[in-house]
Each structure stands twice: as structure tokens, then as C-alpha cells.
XYZ file of C-alpha atoms in Angstrom:
663
model
C 0.701 16.550 24.202
C 0.582 20.771 23.896
C 2.181 21.600 20.324
C 6.090 23.134 21.222
C 4.560 26.801 20.753
C 7.249 28.991 22.346
C 5.081 30.277 26.143
C 5.664 33.996 25.353
C 4.048 34.081 22.142
C 1.184 32.697 24.029
C 1.746 34.892 26.884
C 1.211 37.579 24.043
C -2.141 36.014 22.593
C -3.521 37.261 25.816
C -2.407 40.507 25.385
C -2.461 41.400 22.046
C -6.228 39.943 22.435
C -7.002 42.166 25.978
C -5.920 45.031 23.873
C -7.250 44.954 20.116
C -10.328 44.392 23.184
C -10.103 47.423 25.544
C -9.514 49.666 23.031
C -12.555 48.518 20.515
C -14.949 49.608 23.772
C -12.914 53.399 23.712
C -12.619 51.569 27.800
C -11.120 49.203 29.796
C -7.804 48.227 32.581
C -4.982 47.107 30.079
C -2.671 46.712 32.732
C -3.608 44.238 34.964
C -4.141 41.935 31.947
C -0.530 42.919 29.673
C 1.301 42.288 33.136
C 0.154 39.530 34.495
C 0.276 37.817 31.372
C 2.960 35.328 31.979
C 1.776 34.624 35.113
C -1.248 33.082 33.797
C 0.589 31.666 30.900
C 2.106 30.064 33.110
C -0.756 28.540 35.844
C -3.140 27.357 33.084
C -0.987 25.851 29.960
C 1.145 23.456 33.502
C -1.110 23.752 36.845
C -4.726 24.553 36.805
C -6.943 21.351 36.940
C -9.728 22.437 34.582
C -11.490 20.610 31.435
C -12.635 24.012 29.005
C -15.528 21.345 27.503
C -16.989 21.218 31.319
C -16.651 24.475 32.743
C -18.500 23.254 35.361
C -16.724 19.356 36.031
C -16.704 19.274 40.208
C -13.305 18.199 40.831
C -11.781 21.333 38.641
C -9.980 23.982 40.299
C -10.783 26.948 41.619
C -9.764 30.415 39.598
C -10.620 33.345 41.065
C -9.260 36.777 39.200
C -9.589 39.220 42.466
C -8.715 42.487 41.280
C -11.569 43.010 38.306
C -10.880 45.644 36.551
C -8.289 44.463 34.637
C -11.485 41.116 33.477
C -9.901 41.127 29.587
C -7.183 39.040 31.082
C -9.866 35.914 32.429
C -12.025 36.574 29.763
C -9.270 36.173 26.951
C -7.777 32.784 29.013
C -11.147 31.859 29.072
C -11.183 32.377 25.001
C -8.314 31.029 24.325
C -8.752 27.702 26.606
C -11.272 26.632 24.820
C -14.798 27.932 26.734
C -18.122 27.694 24.373
C -20.171 30.698 25.385
C -16.126 33.018 25.588
C -16.277 33.835 21.330
C -14.295 36.068 19.771
C -17.746 37.511 19.245
C -17.719 38.319 22.582
C -14.733 39.620 23.112
C -15.148 41.891 20.713
C -18.637 43.015 23.139
C -16.270 43.561 25.279
C -18.069 45.772 27.780
C -21.524 45.940 25.255
C -25.540 45.895 27.736
C -25.968 41.830 27.382
C -22.231 40.576 26.522
C -20.256 37.614 29.332
C -17.411 40.969 29.378
C -18.864 43.118 30.837
C -16.883 45.490 33.104
C -15.834 43.350 35.392
C -15.921 39.450 36.101
C -19.547 38.588 36.979
C -20.364 35.019 37.389
C -21.232 32.805 35.031
C -19.796 29.457 35.884
C -20.667 27.703 32.694
C -18.399 30.936 31.218
C -15.368 29.697 33.307
C -16.952 32.583 35.963
C -16.566 31.783 39.329
C -17.958 35.001 41.189
C -18.266 38.721 40.090
C -15.389 40.661 41.518
C -14.484 44.839 41.384
C -14.425 45.032 44.906
C -10.749 45.469 45.824
C -10.305 42.522 48.382
C -13.979 39.717 47.999
C -12.196 38.032 45.219
C -9.501 37.380 47.711
C -11.801 36.189 50.179
C -13.614 34.036 47.670
C -11.098 31.925 46.445
C -10.656 31.797 50.455
C -14.028 31.398 51.555
C -13.852 27.697 47.729
C -10.486 26.717 49.224
C -11.785 25.851 53.305
C -15.277 24.115 51.144
C -12.804 21.897 49.352
C -11.096 21.526 52.640
C -14.715 20.349 54.108
C -15.657 18.072 51.151
C -12.107 16.642 51.064
C -12.604 15.576 54.652
C -16.214 13.705 54.121
C -15.176 11.567 50.017
C -11.438 11.708 50.136
C -8.907 12.439 47.652
C -10.299 10.445 45.422
C -13.282 12.344 43.990
C -12.712 15.800 46.418
C -9.198 17.601 45.805
C -8.788 20.599 43.586
C -6.304 23.285 44.440
C -8.312 27.235 44.245
C -6.100 29.289 43.026
C -6.627 33.609 43.078
C -4.482 36.288 41.003
C -4.586 39.376 43.064
C -3.161 43.247 42.864
C -1.996 45.479 45.055
C -5.008 47.184 45.605
C -6.470 43.379 47.359
C -4.334 43.463 49.648
C -4.381 46.879 51.161
C -8.031 47.020 51.824
C -8.821 44.921 55.184
C -10.196 42.142 54.540
C -7.035 40.935 52.291
C -5.145 41.149 56.231
C -8.468 39.472 57.288
C -8.285 36.844 55.696
C -4.354 36.070 55.069
C -4.740 35.478 59.374
C -7.427 33.047 58.903
C -5.828 31.993 55.661
C -2.812 30.500 57.663
C -4.251 30.120 60.269
C -6.774 26.857 60.038
C -3.914 26.286 57.078
C -5.869 26.460 53.541
C -2.833 24.509 52.419
C -4.856 24.463 49.045
C -5.160 28.527 48.665
C -2.900 29.453 45.869
C -2.567 33.456 45.732
C -0.243 34.839 42.584
C -0.027 38.730 43.554
C 0.796 41.070 40.850
C 3.230 42.455 41.927
C 3.627 45.889 39.671
C 3.975 48.785 42.682
C 1.192 50.975 40.297
C -2.057 52.003 41.939
C -4.665 54.079 40.403
C -3.023 57.375 41.771
C 0.782 56.645 40.429
C 3.713 54.414 42.676
C 2.368 52.384 45.647
C 4.913 54.370 47.844
C 2.126 57.571 48.201
C 0.203 54.973 49.774
C 2.369 51.552 51.261
C 6.157 50.816 52.605
C 4.972 47.538 54.479
C 6.982 44.408 53.438
C 4.407 42.597 51.634
C 5.961 38.754 51.638
C 6.675 39.262 55.443
C 3.221 40.160 56.015
C 2.547 36.596 54.888
C 5.293 34.430 56.516
C 3.759 36.458 59.688
C 0.193 34.968 59.281
C 1.847 31.326 58.301
C 2.425 31.128 54.341
C 4.274 29.518 52.088
C 6.032 32.518 50.598
C 8.263 32.882 47.369
C 9.466 36.051 45.091
C 9.275 35.221 41.624
C 10.066 37.541 38.282
C 6.660 37.589 36.453
C 7.437 37.488 33.139
C 9.544 34.962 32.908
C 6.390 31.722 32.863
C 9.608 28.942 33.615
C 9.967 31.058 36.872
C 6.631 31.138 37.893
C 5.311 27.079 37.016
C 8.922 25.774 39.313
C 7.286 28.314 42.194
C 3.950 26.807 41.459
C 5.223 23.022 41.196
C 6.929 24.256 44.963
C 3.248 25.788 46.252
C 1.129 22.073 45.655
C 4.036 20.401 48.520
C 3.538 22.625 51.045
C 1.095 22.372 54.000
C 0.242 26.084 53.995
C -1.586 28.400 51.719
C 1.415 30.522 49.612
C 1.675 33.536 47.787
C 4.418 34.130 45.200
C 5.286 37.669 44.505
C 5.087 37.727 41.671
C 7.490 41.019 40.421
C 5.712 42.956 36.860
C 5.869 45.394 35.248
C 2.256 47.386 34.775
C 1.369 48.021 30.750
C 4.052 45.008 29.313
C 4.690 46.082 25.996
C 2.691 49.459 25.366
C 5.659 52.928 24.893
C 3.671 53.831 29.170
C 4.094 50.212 30.136
C 5.149 50.825 34.193
C 3.510 53.672 34.344
C 0.597 55.065 36.158
C -1.574 55.729 32.694
C -0.428 52.005 31.748
C -3.501 50.973 35.550
C -6.849 52.542 32.231
C -5.791 55.442 30.383
C -7.379 54.391 26.864
C -5.814 52.930 24.237
C -4.935 53.898 20.762
C -4.462 52.266 17.820
C -0.930 54.110 17.976
C -0.899 52.358 21.110
C -1.799 49.124 19.559
C 0.767 49.107 16.531
C 3.608 50.102 18.959
C 3.201 47.522 21.102
C 2.777 45.523 18.033
C 6.190 46.672 17.423
C 7.976 46.295 20.969
C 7.029 42.322 21.632
C 7.243 41.176 18.131
C 3.254 40.156 16.685
C 2.943 40.865 12.939
C -0.947 40.086 13.377
C -4.057 41.957 12.947
C -6.015 42.762 15.618
C -8.430 39.755 17.308
C -5.728 37.607 14.965
C -4.591 34.556 16.867
C -1.353 32.086 14.848
C -2.555 28.884 14.450
C -0.467 27.007 16.333
C -0.438 29.476 19.632
C -4.582 28.946 19.592
C -3.691 25.274 19.154
C -1.204 24.525 21.470
C -3.552 26.891 24.403
C -6.248 24.427 22.458
C -4.430 21.839 23.486
C -4.201 23.854 27.622
C -7.630 23.641 27.635
C -8.428 20.409 26.800
C -5.256 19.150 29.221
C -7.167 18.177 31.878
C -9.857 16.182 30.147
C -8.601 12.513 30.845
C -7.512 13.300 34.477
C -11.647 14.171 34.571
C -12.496 11.151 32.834
C -10.649 9.102 36.125
C -11.764 10.912 38.389
C -15.583 10.323 36.577
C -14.551 6.446 36.233
C -13.995 6.616 40.520
C -17.764 8.495 40.739
C -18.486 5.790 39.404
C -17.355 2.587 41.533
C -18.802 4.762 44.725
C -21.013 2.537 47.064
C -25.260 3.630 45.880
C -25.478 5.284 47.916
C -22.157 8.223 48.813
C -23.027 8.993 44.910
C -26.786 10.294 45.545
C -24.969 12.255 48.314
C -22.369 12.849 46.281
C -24.936 14.130 43.137
C -27.281 15.555 45.356
C -24.418 18.422 46.390
C -22.978 18.817 43.332
C -26.597 19.703 42.675
C -27.401 22.341 44.972
C -29.681 20.328 46.789
C -31.773 19.321 50.903
C -31.455 16.250 52.027
C -35.133 14.125 51.195
C -37.474 15.134 54.058
C -35.196 17.835 55.513
C -37.963 19.810 56.828
C -39.822 17.089 58.281
C -37.956 17.994 61.688
C -38.363 21.827 61.249
C -42.291 21.262 61.236
C -42.137 19.463 63.750
C -40.486 21.732 65.850
C -42.405 24.703 64.452
C -45.913 22.140 65.755
C -44.723 21.340 68.789
C -43.799 25.186 69.620
C -47.102 26.254 68.771
C -48.960 23.782 70.726
C -46.669 24.933 74.267
C -47.066 28.558 72.985
C -42.422 28.494 73.496
C -41.343 31.679 73.956
C -37.002 32.604 74.877
C -34.634 35.421 73.741
C -35.091 35.414 69.380
C -30.584 34.450 69.012
C -31.534 31.154 71.368
C -34.397 30.477 68.997
C -32.537 30.498 65.529
C -29.953 28.585 67.606
C -31.888 26.247 68.535
C -33.056 25.769 64.800
C -29.811 25.586 63.171
C -28.366 22.670 65.829
C -31.653 20.484 65.255
C -30.861 21.311 60.875
C -27.014 20.450 61.659
C -28.755 17.075 62.752
C -30.317 16.797 59.259
C -28.388 19.161 56.629
C -24.680 17.119 57.302
C -23.105 19.618 54.950
C -24.637 22.910 56.504
C -21.274 24.849 57.863
C -22.310 27.280 61.364
C -20.268 30.505 62.524
C -19.265 33.692 63.560
C -16.386 36.024 64.779
C -16.036 35.155 67.974
C -19.795 35.072 69.391
C -19.393 31.418 69.625
C -21.351 32.315 73.392
C -23.395 35.816 71.773
C -24.876 34.225 69.655
C -25.622 30.027 70.713
C -25.324 29.085 66.958
C -22.469 25.982 68.234
C -23.673 23.873 71.015
C -23.124 19.974 69.594
C -20.944 21.083 66.513
C -16.780 20.751 66.463
C -14.873 23.703 64.894
C -13.512 23.351 62.231
C -9.772 24.184 62.101
C -6.677 23.804 61.118
C -6.137 19.470 61.864
C -10.388 19.456 61.893
C -11.911 19.012 58.967
C -14.754 17.681 60.228
C -15.866 20.092 61.956
C -19.551 22.292 61.176
C -18.192 25.651 62.266
C -16.243 28.121 61.603
C -14.091 30.666 64.373
C -13.276 33.793 61.490
C -12.140 35.306 64.731
C -12.929 39.530 64.819
C -13.082 39.576 61.066
C -17.287 39.992 59.865
C -15.760 40.738 56.325
C -13.012 38.454 55.980
C -16.975 36.260 57.479
C -19.112 36.863 54.666
C -17.351 37.246 51.516
C -15.896 33.747 52.578
C -19.702 32.507 52.705
C -20.014 33.679 49.227
C -16.596 31.613 48.356
C -18.193 28.867 49.943
C -21.522 28.963 48.420
C -20.010 29.869 44.824
C -18.062 27.121 45.236
C -20.990 24.614 46.063
C -21.648 21.316 48.222
C -21.723 23.674 51.435
C -24.503 25.144 53.212
C -23.948 28.534 53.983
C -24.509 30.659 57.177
C -22.766 32.928 59.927
C -24.221 35.010 62.290
C -23.460 38.064 63.712
C -24.227 41.649 66.022
C -26.980 43.125 63.177
C -25.149 46.663 63.999
C -21.886 44.850 62.683
C -24.097 44.479 59.957
C -22.393 46.944 58.077
C -18.627 45.572 58.074
C -20.495 43.092 55.910
C -22.807 44.800 53.879
C -20.275 44.485 50.572
C -20.436 41.108 51.129
C -24.255 40.674 51.721
C -24.363 43.518 48.318
C -22.331 40.685 46.260
C -24.292 37.975 47.624
C -27.371 39.745 46.509
C -25.556 40.842 42.591
C -24.219 37.084 41.999
C -27.604 35.106 43.853
C -25.823 33.489 45.779
C -27.413 31.196 48.195
C -25.665 32.199 51.397
C -27.592 32.894 54.678
C -26.586 35.220 56.917
C -28.298 35.084 60.018
C -28.274 38.205 62.850
C -28.716 38.888 66.552
C -29.623 41.394 68.274
C -31.769 43.422 66.270
C -32.684 46.395 68.317
C -32.662 48.755 71.101
C -34.606 45.577 72.781
C -30.128 45.341 73.224
C -30.355 47.136 76.983
C -27.298 48.229 78.446
C -24.858 47.785 75.689
C -26.484 51.665 74.683
C -26.872 52.956 71.423
C -23.381 51.171 69.550
C -25.275 48.126 69.294
C -28.122 48.825 69.140
C -28.680 49.272 64.826
C -31.454 50.790 64.674
C -30.907 51.501 60.635
C -29.513 48.328 59.504
C -33.015 47.079 58.771
C -34.182 50.067 56.786
C -30.175 49.776 54.846
C -30.930 46.093 54.320
C -34.146 45.867 52.272
C -32.303 47.799 50.309
C -30.710 46.108 48.295
C -31.937 43.648 45.696
C -31.880 40.495 45.305
C -31.886 39.621 49.677
C -34.475 38.516 51.479
C -34.120 40.493 54.998
C -36.867 37.406 57.476
C -36.999 38.799 60.860
C -39.966 36.512 61.972
C -41.806 37.828 65.654
C -41.906 34.173 67.699
C -40.128 30.803 66.929
C -43.261 29.443 65.623
C -41.791 32.574 62.771
C -39.020 31.313 63.362
C -39.460 27.757 62.114
C -40.601 29.390 59.220
C -38.228 31.589 58.139
C -35.285 29.902 58.749
C -36.983 27.365 55.537
C -37.451 30.058 54.222
C -33.692 30.484 54.092
C -32.785 27.126 53.797
C -34.627 26.904 50.265
C -34.332 29.643 48.473
C -31.527 29.141 45.650
C -31.532 32.165 43.801
C -29.993 34.382 45.951
C -29.299 35.398 50.281
C -31.426 35.632 52.929
C -30.559 38.627 56.194
C -32.604 36.273 59.792
C -32.454 38.989 61.521
C -32.719 38.148 65.229
C -34.252 39.929 68.400
C -31.455 40.219 71.835
C -34.816 39.811 73.908
C -37.957 36.836 74.539
C -40.058 36.074 71.634
C -43.347 35.622 73.388
C -45.301 33.186 71.938
C -48.036 35.202 68.265
C -49.127 32.072 66.068
C -50.065 29.548 69.707
C -52.756 27.532 67.939
C -53.989 24.077 69.996
C -55.293 22.607 67.408
C -51.786 22.739 65.243
C -53.123 21.681 61.464
C -55.287 24.358 60.443
C -51.637 27.227 61.273
C -48.830 24.118 59.522
C -48.660 26.098 57.082
C -45.615 28.878 55.923
C -47.783 31.891 56.385
C -44.273 33.816 56.424
C -43.619 32.674 52.712
C -46.425 35.537 51.503
C -44.517 37.853 53.421
C -46.744 39.709 55.095
C -50.596 37.918 56.276
C -52.966 38.863 58.884
C -51.853 37.469 62.575
C -55.456 38.865 64.371
C -58.235 40.613 62.068
C -60.397 42.917 63.485
C -63.612 41.794 65.429
C -67.148 42.793 65.936
C -67.547 44.635 63.115
C -65.988 46.326 60.069
C -62.122 46.500 59.856
C -61.815 50.627 61.314
C -57.879 50.190 62.099
C -54.527 48.024 61.019
C -51.483 47.813 62.476
C -48.076 46.322 60.633
C -45.084 44.836 62.862
C -41.938 42.869 61.765
C -40.012 40.783 64.500
C -40.385 41.891 68.103
C -42.967 44.565 67.618
C -45.922 42.104 66.804
C -46.376 40.922 70.164
C -46.637 45.046 71.433
C -49.941 45.590 67.982
C -51.647 43.235 69.313
C -51.614 44.009 72.123
C -51.911 47.709 70.931
C -55.360 45.885 69.153
C -56.487 44.377 72.382
C -56.846 48.619 73.416
C -57.492 49.532 70.718
C -60.998 47.062 70.758
C -62.196 47.383 73.926
C -62.161 50.853 72.824
C -64.830 49.002 70.072
C -62.305 50.057 67.182
C -62.419 46.596 65.707
C -57.750 46.931 64.668
C -56.389 43.655 62.560
C -52.417 43.051 62.716
C -50.888 42.087 60.153
C -47.268 41.060 60.288
C -44.749 41.654 57.734
C -41.235 39.932 58.321
C -40.458 39.617 54.660
C -41.154 43.029 52.439
C -39.721 41.783 49.246
C -41.922 38.394 49.940
C -44.815 39.983 50.128
C -44.064 42.083 47.261
C -44.237 39.152 45.049
C -48.145 38.036 45.586
C -50.571 39.371 43.498
C -52.438 42.165 44.101
C -55.142 41.503 45.016
C -53.481 39.270 48.167
C -51.558 42.572 49.358
C -54.290 44.613 48.890
C -56.873 42.134 51.704
C -53.864 42.266 53.854
C -53.060 46.264 54.440
C -56.511 47.354 53.263
C -56.144 50.907 53.031
C -58.835 51.924 53.227
C -58.622 52.270 56.975
C -56.052 53.761 59.572
C -53.231 51.684 59.271
C -49.989 52.161 62.013
C -46.005 50.059 61.544
C -44.644 49.342 64.512
C -41.295 48.598 65.229
C -37.733 49.689 67.045
C -36.223 50.753 63.967
C -35.864 53.791 61.669
C -39.632 54.444 59.252
C -37.579 54.595 55.682
C -40.113 52.034 54.653
C -42.405 52.270 55.538
C -44.606 54.678 53.406
C -45.407 52.328 51.623
C -47.987 51.516 53.778
C -49.460 52.682 55.597
C -49.056 55.582 53.633
C -48.122 59.599 53.326
C -51.213 60.013 56.651
C -50.282 56.524 58.803
C -49.144 55.952 62.131
C -45.238 54.727 63.565
C -44.393 54.744 66.246
C -40.255 52.941 66.319
C -37.521 54.781 66.214
C -36.435 58.750 64.455
C -32.570 58.927 66.364
C -30.266 56.340 67.620
C -31.087 54.338 70.745
C -29.627 55.246 74.687
C -27.827 52.448 77.511
C -30.746 50.789 79.246
C -33.081 48.411 80.608
C -34.948 47.119 78.110
C -38.487 48.434 79.349
C -37.313 51.025 80.002
C -36.475 52.086 76.599
C -39.105 50.792 74.697
C -41.057 52.888 77.218
C -38.967 55.657 77.244
C -38.692 55.700 72.813
C -42.279 55.634 72.651
C -42.523 51.653 71.358
C -45.692 50.489 73.916
C -49.387 49.356 73.526
C -50.106 52.438 74.729
C -48.762 54.970 72.225
C -49.776 52.600 69.325
C -53.539 53.006 69.895
C -53.171 55.703 70.355
C -51.123 57.162 66.628
C -54.205 54.858 66.205
C -56.888 56.904 67.716
C -55.852 60.566 65.927
C -56.380 59.418 63.131
C -59.677 57.784 64.096
């Protein structure tokens, strides 16, 4: 039984811990933690299913603070609830290098921080992805094992971002009924009143998208709690509009300055008088602290009951649950991929790049039952659905999510799915649409989430659709993102190897990039034994060594242009110029190899020419200042694929000419 303490005092504990930390740091955003303290007190003390002593309990409710600029709110909540890692010293180190209390919440699930937030709108979409993952796993394991809710605190800015509306529409359509948004409706933005740029009826927006909507006084803890109770009873996702006053208790409460203006001691002293809080900085009365710690223990009994239910599962079901919780793929999952690679190498299989990827996904979804595929309205154009049923409002067993024309929502929801755990998340779209989901890709890399972002139609090889759909600059942009593996396979064998790398990779996301046009076989082997290893794991390797003497020319290429480099090698070899071809499907992995290996592959004593149907940025590190490059220097054009490659000079003859000119 929780000690009988006025919940308003419990909310004020959040306010003053937040104020004191922000004042101590000399910067921060006090508006959200002060305004939303009552909302989150109702949630954490009465409704959120969690156990602070075990932050990683798989069936816990998830809480996402989407408006992450007000990060002292979640830090105060976690400290008060008893999360071991979120000590009072951590609060005092707010915004200090190396602390758990960064300027915006950064993923640290053992501390209670489910995802990194702060880029407005990302947290909204992450929460929807978590709710989708829960619904998928609930169907597999039932209510006794997987039955939890996802809550997100969202602000005006989160709802103004386009990704917010994308997710609202999709979550309502999929009827993600265990998803609840608590809108901190304070009517103030960084620039001033919300009416500077918005006059929407926000509640009507949600209702139009099939959400359950309630509107309450956000400072009335009882009203918020009752709204949360009613939200659980409705099969639709819920939005609770909580009217609040930004910066509650400050002298400038309700004003623009309350959003992020610096706090000084005179402000916090005035708030102490206004809210009757006669306690020193960082001091919490014992009865209030005890009540909060009891709230953090409240889910312990529920967790024990859950553990008892898990313990009596059939042994195979329990092993499967343990595997998913630990993020392990099924034993022997790669055997089918290795057999596929061998068959393709022996047969010299050639097909459109995206079809090859679809073949692999079709194969992998058979052996990895937790793998979810999906695309933004591109099922027929990417062929990554095949035999998979759709995940719908009425069928949670589906393994393919139709995201609609919502690339940003897809990417951000994939992050939420991965952060939730238990599901292997992948989604495909055209490479030209990558920039629509780029913020999500960057956040996946920042969080180290194992998301597989798949892209098709990767170059001028898309043909007559023209330059709008020919992403000549996007590879360079993706390669600029830290902690992202960008893999562009040259043929079916490399495609299998790159998919294997992506599925194994657990410490960050991958971007698999496939051509629209057919990929000629470059890794054929009558006796495949000598080529059975995954050569793409090294990022770059010598595909064809020079013949007839010491190497004089090194041709480097990725993807569909590897075949062009091999043809150019034939031309140079015929002229008596010993030439090697290096396939470089993943620069990031190549950079991780030891220096001796990299030197042997690149051989900087030779003439080097790179060929890629993209811009040159980045290739300089491998070809040097005087090296040759055959690729794009501007945008593409509309035309037949062979005509485009000739028009832009991406041909074996041109590659050979670039090499000869440097001999």
C-alpha cells in the first residue's frame, strides 16, 4: 500500500528537482517538467506497469518522453521512482559530460530511458513502433506473457512535425489500442503563443484518425488518472489532451520565457514560496520520497506473477521467449542463406537487384519468425512481401506492414520496434526517398539500434523515371552518418553476404542498397568451396587480381558498376596492363580492417580509378588526389538505362581511358 501523501506534493518533488538541476547547470528547459509534473505523477504512481528494480522486465509498459528538451522531467521521475542508476548525484550532473542526464534523453534502458528523443516527432513515432511490436508479440505469446502498453508524453512541437500526423493516421488505421499519447497542451512554443503558426483543432485531428480522445485539466491529477483508466477500456489508440500552464510555479509561468529561459535562484526561490515548498535544493521530504519509492516498487508483484506464468510455459515456448528477449536469431538461421548463395554462385544467377533482395527476405522470413518486413506503398515495386500476410487491425500475425506513403513514419517506427525488442525490423523504399526517413536513420545510428533499412532503385539505372528518382548524391550522404553500415552489393552472392551482415549486426543499423536493373554475376564459382566465406565482411576485397605481371592499375567499384570495372579490366589486360578489380560493398567495414590488409587491397603504388553511378564524394580517400573517377557530377536524366550509362560516360571504355591517362 502506497503511503498516504498528497499527490500534488509528489508532483512538486518533480518540479523542484528539475528546477534545481536546471538552475545548477545554468541551462535547460524548465517548461515541460514543471508543466507536466502532474500528468506524469498520475501515470507513474497509478497506471504505468514497471518495476524500478528491474528496468529491463520484458513485459513492462514503455514510457517515451517525446518532447525530450524537457529532459529533467524523465530524470526526476526515474530518480524518485528508485531506478538505481539515476542517483541524486546524476541529477546534480545534469548536462555534464559522461552523466546519464544529458541535455536530451539518450537511450539507456537499464536506466529507464527507452529511446533517444529531442528531435521533435521522433518519440511519437518510436512509441507507435513499440505498440506495433507489442501487438505482434502479443499475438504470438498471448496476454499472459506479452500484455503491456506504450505511453508517450508529447508536446505541441511533436504534433506540428509532419511525422507526427503520419503516425497518428497509421496508428489509428492499425487500431494500436495499447498506445496512449499524453499531450502537454500548454499553448506555448519557443517563439511564443501556438497561434503564431497553428490554429488546428488538435483533438479533431485525432478523432478523424480513429483515436479515442479525452480532454482534461492537466494539473488535476485525479482527472488525468481517470482519463488513463478510460483509455485502457477503449480498443482504439488514445490521446489525452492535458491543458497545462507551462513553467508551473515560476514567476513567468505561462509565458514564452518559461519554455527555456535561464533559471536563477530568485526564480526558484519564488517558486518555492508560490508552491509552498520550504525545502533546500535537491531535498525531498521523507514521506514524499517514500511514496515515490513505493510507486517504483508497485509493479514488483505483477512482475513476479508474470515470471511464474513464464516458468510454466512449454519448454520450447520458453526458450523462444528467452531468445527473443536476448535478441538472438534462431540456431542455424544462416544455413539457408549459405545454401542459397552456393546455388546462385554455381548457376550464375542474374536478376534485378531489388528482386534478389526480395528473394532473400522471402527466404529469411521462413527461418526467422520474428522478422517484420514492410514498405511505404511499394509492395509491387519492391517485391519484399511475397508470401507474407499483412499486419492489420484485424490480423496481428501478419509479417508485412503497409506503412502507406509515409517514409518518415516507417523509419521512426522501425526504431521503436527495434528498441522494444523481440522483433527483427526491416523496411524498404526507393533510395531517392531516403531523405524522407533520414532523421530516423540518423537516430537509429545514434542509438545503436539493429534496424535494417533497405533501399532499391539506387542510381541512374532506374531509367526513364528521370532525375527526381535517380539518387546520385544519397550514397555519399548515407556514408557520412557515423555508426551506419552502408552496403551496396554487386550481385546475388554479395547480396546474400550483405544480408547476412545486416541480420548479424546488433550494435547499429544497416542500409542495404540495391539496383533496379539486373546485376550481372561477378562471384561465379564452379567449385564454390574456396569462395564460401563471406568476403563482404571485410568491406572490400580483390575480386580479380592482376594477371601477367605486377599490378599496375586498381579499379574500385560497388554495386552494379563492379561488372563495368571487370569489363574495363579485360580491356586493360588485353593491352598488357596488369589490372585488379576491387569490390567495395561496405566502406565502413573496410575501414575496420587492419592497415596491412587495406594496403594490400588498394595498393596505393598503382594507378587507381573508381567507378560508381553516384557522385565522387568520399572516393578520394581510396583513389587519392590524382586518381580517376567515373561516375556522376550532376543529376541524372530520363532515358533508357543503356543510353543513360553511355550518355554519362559510365562505360568500360571510359574506365579504361581514365586508367591509361594516368599510366
